[in-house]
Amino acid sequence: MNKPLIAKINDKFETALLIIQAGALVIITVATAIAIVAEGYDMFHSRTIGLANLLLLFLFIEILSMVRQYALGQHELKLKTPLVITVVAVARYLIINMEHLTSKWILLTSISILILTISLLISRQIKGLHDDEMEDLKMSSAKKLLAKVTSKNNNDAG
C-alpha cells in the first residue's frame, strides 16, 4: 500500500537531514585535517613545540574522535568527548594567555576548568561505570557464564 503523504514527507525530511549531517561531518573532518597540517607546518618552521601546540593537536584529535564516534556510532555523542574537548580548550587558553590575564581572570578560568572536570566526573558516576570498565565487566561476566556452562556440561557428561 501507499504511504500516507505525511509519512513520505517525513522520510524525505529525514533523508535531507542525514545528508546535511553527513556533509557537515565531512566539512568538520576536512577542516580539522587542514588545521592539523597547518599546525604541524607552523611547528616545523618555528622549530619549537610548546605545550600549547600539543594541546591544540590533542584538541584536533578529540574533534576527529567525536566525528568518528558520531558517524560510525548511533549518531549520538557521548557527553564525555565534548567535555574533555572543552576542558583542554580552556586549559590551553589559560596557558597561552597566562601573562596577559589578571589574577581574577586566571582564578575564574581555573574555576571553570574545575566545574567542567567535576561535571565530567558526575556524568561518569550517573552513568555508573566507564565504558571501558563496562566492557570489561561484560567480558568477565561472559567468561564466568561460559565457565559455569562448561563445568555443568562436564559434570553432566561425567
PDB file of C-alpha atoms in Angstrom:
ATOM      1  CA  MET A   1       0.000   0.000   0.000  1.00  0.00           C
ATOM      2  CA  ASN A   2       0.986   3.588  -0.497  1.00  0.00           C
ATOM      3  CA  LYS A   3       2.369   5.508   2.410  1.00  0.00           C
ATOM      4  CA  PRO A   4       0.361   8.471   3.574  1.00  0.00           C
ATOM      5  CA  LEU A   5       1.604  11.853   2.418  1.00  0.00           C
ATOM      6  CA  ILE A   6       2.829  12.795   5.915  1.00  0.00           C
ATOM      7  CA  ALA A   7       4.978   9.633   6.114  1.00  0.00           C
ATOM      8  CA  LYS A   8       6.501  10.358   2.691  1.00  0.00           C
ATOM      9  CA  ILE A   9       7.297  13.933   3.702  1.00  0.00           C
ATOM     10  CA  ASN A  10       8.773  12.681   6.971  1.00  0.00           C
ATOM     11  CA  ASP A  11      11.009  10.196   5.103  1.00  0.00           C
ATOM     12  CA  LYS A  12      12.205  12.890   2.679  1.00  0.00           C
ATOM     13  CA  PHE A  13      12.874  15.292   5.559  1.00  0.00           C
ATOM     14  CA  GLU A  14      14.831  12.647   7.474  1.00  0.00           C
ATOM     15  CA  THR A  15      16.885  11.813   4.374  1.00  0.00           C
ATOM     16  CA  ALA A  16      17.634  15.503   3.811  1.00  0.00           C
ATOM     17  CA  LEU A  17      18.760  15.896   7.427  1.00  0.00           C
ATOM     18  CA  LEU A  18      21.037  12.858   7.159  1.00  0.00           C
ATOM     19  CA  ILE A  19      22.622  14.290   4.000  1.00  0.00           C
ATOM     20  CA  ILE A  20      23.153  17.655   5.708  1.00  0.00           C
ATOM     21  CA  GLN A  21      24.663  15.937   8.762  1.00  0.00           C
ATOM     22  CA  ALA A  22      26.987  13.858   6.584  1.00  0.00           C
ATOM     23  CA  GLY A  23      28.064  16.979   4.700  1.00  0.00           C
ATOM     24  CA  ALA A  24      28.740  18.827   7.942  1.00  0.00           C
ATOM     25  CA  LEU A  25      30.793  15.884   9.241  1.00  0.00           C
ATOM     26  CA  VAL A  26      32.858  15.882   6.041  1.00  0.00           C
ATOM     27  CA  ILE A  27      33.435  19.641   6.345  1.00  0.00           C
ATOM     28  CA  ILE A  28      34.470  19.290  10.004  1.00  0.00           C
ATOM     29  CA  THR A  29      36.829  16.422   9.145  1.00  0.00           C
ATOM     30  CA  VAL A  30      38.461  18.248   6.228  1.00  0.00           C
ATOM     31  CA  ALA A  31      38.789  21.494   8.212  1.00  0.00           C
ATOM     32  CA  THR A  32      40.337  19.626  11.139  1.00  0.00           C
ATOM     33  CA  ALA A  33      42.777  17.801   8.851  1.00  0.00           C
ATOM     34  CA  ILE A  34      43.797  21.124   7.284  1.00  0.00           C
ATOM     35  CA  ALA A  35      44.257  22.630  10.752  1.00  0.00           C
ATOM     36  CA  ILE A  36      46.456  19.690  11.815  1.00  0.00           C
ATOM     37  CA  VAL A  37      48.669  20.138   8.744  1.00  0.00           C
ATOM     38  CA  ALA A  38      48.840  23.919   9.296  1.00  0.00           C
ATOM     39  CA  GLU A  39      49.800  23.477  12.954  1.00  0.00           C
ATOM     40  CA  GLY A  40      52.448  20.909  12.002  1.00  0.00           C
ATOM     41  CA  TYR A  41      53.783  23.308   9.372  1.00  0.00           C
ATOM     42  CA  ASP A  42      53.955  26.142  11.927  1.00  0.00           C
ATOM     43  CA  MET A  43      55.765  23.936  14.451  1.00  0.00           C
ATOM     44  CA  PHE A  44      58.218  22.752  11.791  1.00  0.00           C
ATOM     45  CA  HIS A  45      59.069  26.267  10.612  1.00  0.00           C
ATOM     46  CA  SER A  46      59.265  27.812  14.070  1.00  0.00           C
ATOM     47  CA  ARG A  47      61.318  24.815  15.252  1.00  0.00           C
ATOM     48  CA  THR A  48      59.572  24.936  18.599  1.00  0.00           C
ATOM     49  CA  ILE A  49      56.985  22.660  20.066  1.00  0.00           C
ATOM     50  CA  GLY A  50      55.241  24.023  23.107  1.00  0.00           C
ATOM     51  CA  LEU A  51      52.547  22.756  25.377  1.00  0.00           C
ATOM     52  CA  ALA A  52      50.016  24.988  23.616  1.00  0.00           C
ATOM     53  CA  ASN A  53      50.867  23.311  20.284  1.00  0.00           C
ATOM     54  CA  LEU A  54      50.480  19.843  21.750  1.00  0.00           C
ATOM     55  CA  LEU A  55      47.181  20.739  23.404  1.00  0.00           C
ATOM     56  CA  LEU A  56      45.912  22.112  20.106  1.00  0.00           C
ATOM     57  CA  LEU A  57      46.858  18.874  18.337  1.00  0.00           C
ATOM     58  CA  PHE A  58      45.128  16.950  21.116  1.00  0.00           C
ATOM     59  CA  LEU A  59      42.005  19.058  20.538  1.00  0.00           C
ATOM     60  CA  PHE A  60      42.115  18.206  16.845  1.00  0.00           C
ATOM     61  CA  ILE A  61      42.429  14.504  17.653  1.00  0.00           C
ATOM     62  CA  GLU A  62      39.466  14.721  20.031  1.00  0.00           C
ATOM     63  CA  ILE A  63      37.400  16.504  17.379  1.00  0.00           C
ATOM     64  CA  LEU A  64      38.175  13.752  14.871  1.00  0.00           C
ATOM     65  CA  SER A  65      37.325  11.182  17.521  1.00  0.00           C
ATOM     66  CA  MET A  66      33.997  12.892  18.112  1.00  0.00           C
ATOM     67  CA  VAL A  67      33.240  12.924  14.370  1.00  0.00           C
ATOM     68  CA  ARG A  68      34.153   9.229  14.101  1.00  0.00           C
ATOM     69  CA  GLN A  69      32.044   8.409  17.145  1.00  0.00           C
ATOM     70  CA  TYR A  70      29.063  10.228  15.681  1.00  0.00           C
ATOM     71  CA  ALA A  71      29.440   8.970  12.109  1.00  0.00           C
ATOM     72  CA  LEU A  72      30.183   5.333  12.893  1.00  0.00           C
ATOM     73  CA  GLY A  73      28.153   5.059  16.067  1.00  0.00           C
ATOM     74  CA  GLN A  74      24.488   5.541  16.704  1.00  0.00           C
ATOM     75  CA  HIS A  75      24.522   9.172  15.566  1.00  0.00           C
ATOM     76  CA  GLU A  76      24.758  10.228  19.187  1.00  0.00           C
ATOM     77  CA  LEU A  77      27.544  11.931  21.066  1.00  0.00           C
ATOM     78  CA  LYS A  78      28.628  10.805  24.480  1.00  0.00           C
ATOM     79  CA  LEU A  79      28.819  13.664  26.951  1.00  0.00           C
ATOM     80  CA  LYS A  80      32.432  12.820  27.769  1.00  0.00           C
ATOM     81  CA  THR A  81      34.002  13.882  24.473  1.00  0.00           C
ATOM     82  CA  PRO A  82      32.736  17.487  24.291  1.00  0.00           C
ATOM     83  CA  LEU A  83      33.520  17.944  27.995  1.00  0.00           C
ATOM     84  CA  VAL A  84      37.099  16.738  27.512  1.00  0.00           C
ATOM     85  CA  ILE A  85      37.493  18.998  24.476  1.00  0.00           C
ATOM     86  CA  THR A  86      36.196  21.954  26.468  1.00  0.00           C
ATOM     87  CA  VAL A  87      38.490  21.291  29.442  1.00  0.00           C
ATOM     88  CA  VAL A  88      41.532  21.068  27.160  1.00  0.00           C
ATOM     89  CA  ALA A  89      40.471  24.185  25.220  1.00  0.00           C
ATOM     90  CA  VAL A  90      40.036  26.257  28.383  1.00  0.00           C
ATOM     91  CA  ALA A  91      43.336  24.952  29.794  1.00  0.00           C
ATOM     92  CA  ARG A  92      45.060  25.827  26.519  1.00  0.00           C
ATOM     93  CA  TYR A  93      43.539  29.317  26.636  1.00  0.00           C
ATOM     94  CA  LEU A  94      44.842  29.723  30.176  1.00  0.00           C
ATOM     95  CA  ILE A  95      48.345  28.520  29.256  1.00  0.00           C
ATOM     96  CA  ILE A  96      48.635  30.710  26.160  1.00  0.00           C
ATOM     97  CA  ASN A  97      47.269  33.888  27.734  1.00  0.00           C
ATOM     98  CA  MET A  98      48.676  33.500  31.253  1.00  0.00           C
ATOM     99  CA  GLU A  99      50.879  36.614  31.162  1.00  0.00           C
ATOM    100  CA  HIS A 100      48.074  38.779  29.747  1.00  0.00           C
ATOM    101  CA  LEU A 101      45.390  37.767  32.246  1.00  0.00           C
ATOM    102  CA  THR A 102      44.601  39.329  35.571  1.00  0.00           C
ATOM    103  CA  SER A 103      44.760  37.157  38.659  1.00  0.00           C
ATOM    104  CA  LYS A 104      40.968  37.381  38.961  1.00  0.00           C
ATOM    105  CA  TRP A 105      40.523  36.140  35.379  1.00  0.00           C
ATOM    106  CA  ILE A 106      43.006  33.305  35.975  1.00  0.00           C
ATOM    107  CA  LEU A 107      41.070  32.293  39.085  1.00  0.00           C
ATOM    108  CA  LEU A 108      37.730  32.371  37.249  1.00  0.00           C
ATOM    109  CA  THR A 109      39.150  30.378  34.338  1.00  0.00           C
ATOM    110  CA  SER A 110      40.608  27.819  36.742  1.00  0.00           C
ATOM    111  CA  ILE A 111      37.249  27.535  38.491  1.00  0.00           C
ATOM    112  CA  SER A 112      35.590  26.924  35.119  1.00  0.00           C
ATOM    113  CA  ILE A 113      38.056  24.076  34.463  1.00  0.00           C
ATOM    114  CA  LEU A 114      37.248  22.661  37.902  1.00  0.00           C
ATOM    115  CA  ILE A 115      33.498  22.876  37.243  1.00  0.00           C
ATOM    116  CA  LEU A 116      33.884  21.167  33.858  1.00  0.00           C
ATOM    117  CA  THR A 117      36.015  18.421  35.396  1.00  0.00           C
ATOM    118  CA  ILE A 118      33.508  17.884  38.205  1.00  0.00           C
ATOM    119  CA  SER A 119      30.687  17.688  35.660  1.00  0.00           C
ATOM    120  CA  LEU A 120      32.693  15.064  33.762  1.00  0.00           C
ATOM    121  CA  LEU A 121      33.107  13.054  36.965  1.00  0.00           C
ATOM    122  CA  ILE A 122      29.419  13.421  37.825  1.00  0.00           C
ATOM    123  CA  SER A 123      28.386  12.288  34.351  1.00  0.00           C
ATOM    124  CA  ARG A 124      30.537   9.186  34.781  1.00  0.00           C
ATOM    125  CA  GLN A 125      29.012   8.488  38.200  1.00  0.00           C
ATOM    126  CA  ILE A 126      25.461   8.929  36.951  1.00  0.00           C
ATOM    127  CA  LYS A 127      26.115   6.569  34.085  1.00  0.00           C
ATOM    128  CA  GLY A 128      27.603   4.084  36.502  1.00  0.00           C
ATOM    129  CA  LEU A 129      30.729   2.557  35.122  1.00  0.00           C
ATOM    130  CA  HIS A 130      33.014   3.982  32.496  1.00  0.00           C
ATOM    131  CA  ASP A 131      32.581   2.431  29.037  1.00  0.00           C
ATOM    132  CA  ASP A 132      35.867   0.508  29.237  1.00  0.00           C
ATOM    133  CA  GLU A 133      35.024  -0.768  32.703  1.00  0.00           C
ATOM    134  CA  MET A 134      31.560  -1.751  31.493  1.00  0.00           C
ATOM    135  CA  GLU A 135      33.085  -3.645  28.568  1.00  0.00           C
ATOM    136  CA  ASP A 136      35.485  -5.414  30.952  1.00  0.00           C
ATOM    137  CA  LEU A 137      32.545  -6.270  33.199  1.00  0.00           C
ATOM    138  CA  LYS A 138      30.622  -7.712  30.240  1.00  0.00           C
ATOM    139  CA  MET A 139      33.645  -9.757  29.202  1.00  0.00           C
ATOM    140  CA  SER A 140      34.265 -11.106  32.711  1.00  0.00           C
ATOM    141  CA  SER A 141      30.558 -11.934  33.081  1.00  0.00           C
ATOM    142  CA  ALA A 142      30.616 -13.760  29.765  1.00  0.00           C
ATOM    143  CA  LYS A 143      33.707 -15.705  30.841  1.00  0.00           C
ATOM    144  CA  LYS A 144      32.048 -16.657  34.156  1.00  0.00           C
ATOM    145  CA  LEU A 145      28.908 -17.783  32.353  1.00  0.00           C
ATOM    146  CA  LEU A 146      30.967 -19.805  29.890  1.00  0.00           C
ATOM    147  CA  ALA A 147      32.869 -21.419  32.781  1.00  0.00           C
ATOM    148  CA  LYS A 148      29.579 -22.344  34.505  1.00  0.00           C
ATOM    149  CA  VAL A 149      28.153 -23.858  31.328  1.00  0.00           C
ATOM    150  CA  THR A 150      31.381 -25.742  30.653  1.00  0.00           C
ATOM    151  CA  SER A 151      31.601 -27.113  34.201  1.00  0.00           C
ATOM    152  CA  LYS A 152      27.916 -28.106  34.142  1.00  0.00           C
ATOM    153  CA  ASN A 153      28.410 -29.931  30.829  1.00  0.00           C
ATOM    154  CA  ASN A 154      31.484 -31.676  32.233  1.00  0.00           C
ATOM    155  CA  ASN A 155      29.540 -32.711  35.362  1.00  0.00           C
ATOM    156  CA  ASP A 156      26.622 -33.983  33.268  1.00  0.00           C
ATOM    157  CA  ALA A 157      28.963 -35.918  30.989  1.00  0.00           C
ATOM    158  CA  GLY A 158      30.947 -37.444  33.900  1.00  0.00           C
TER     159      GLY A 158
END
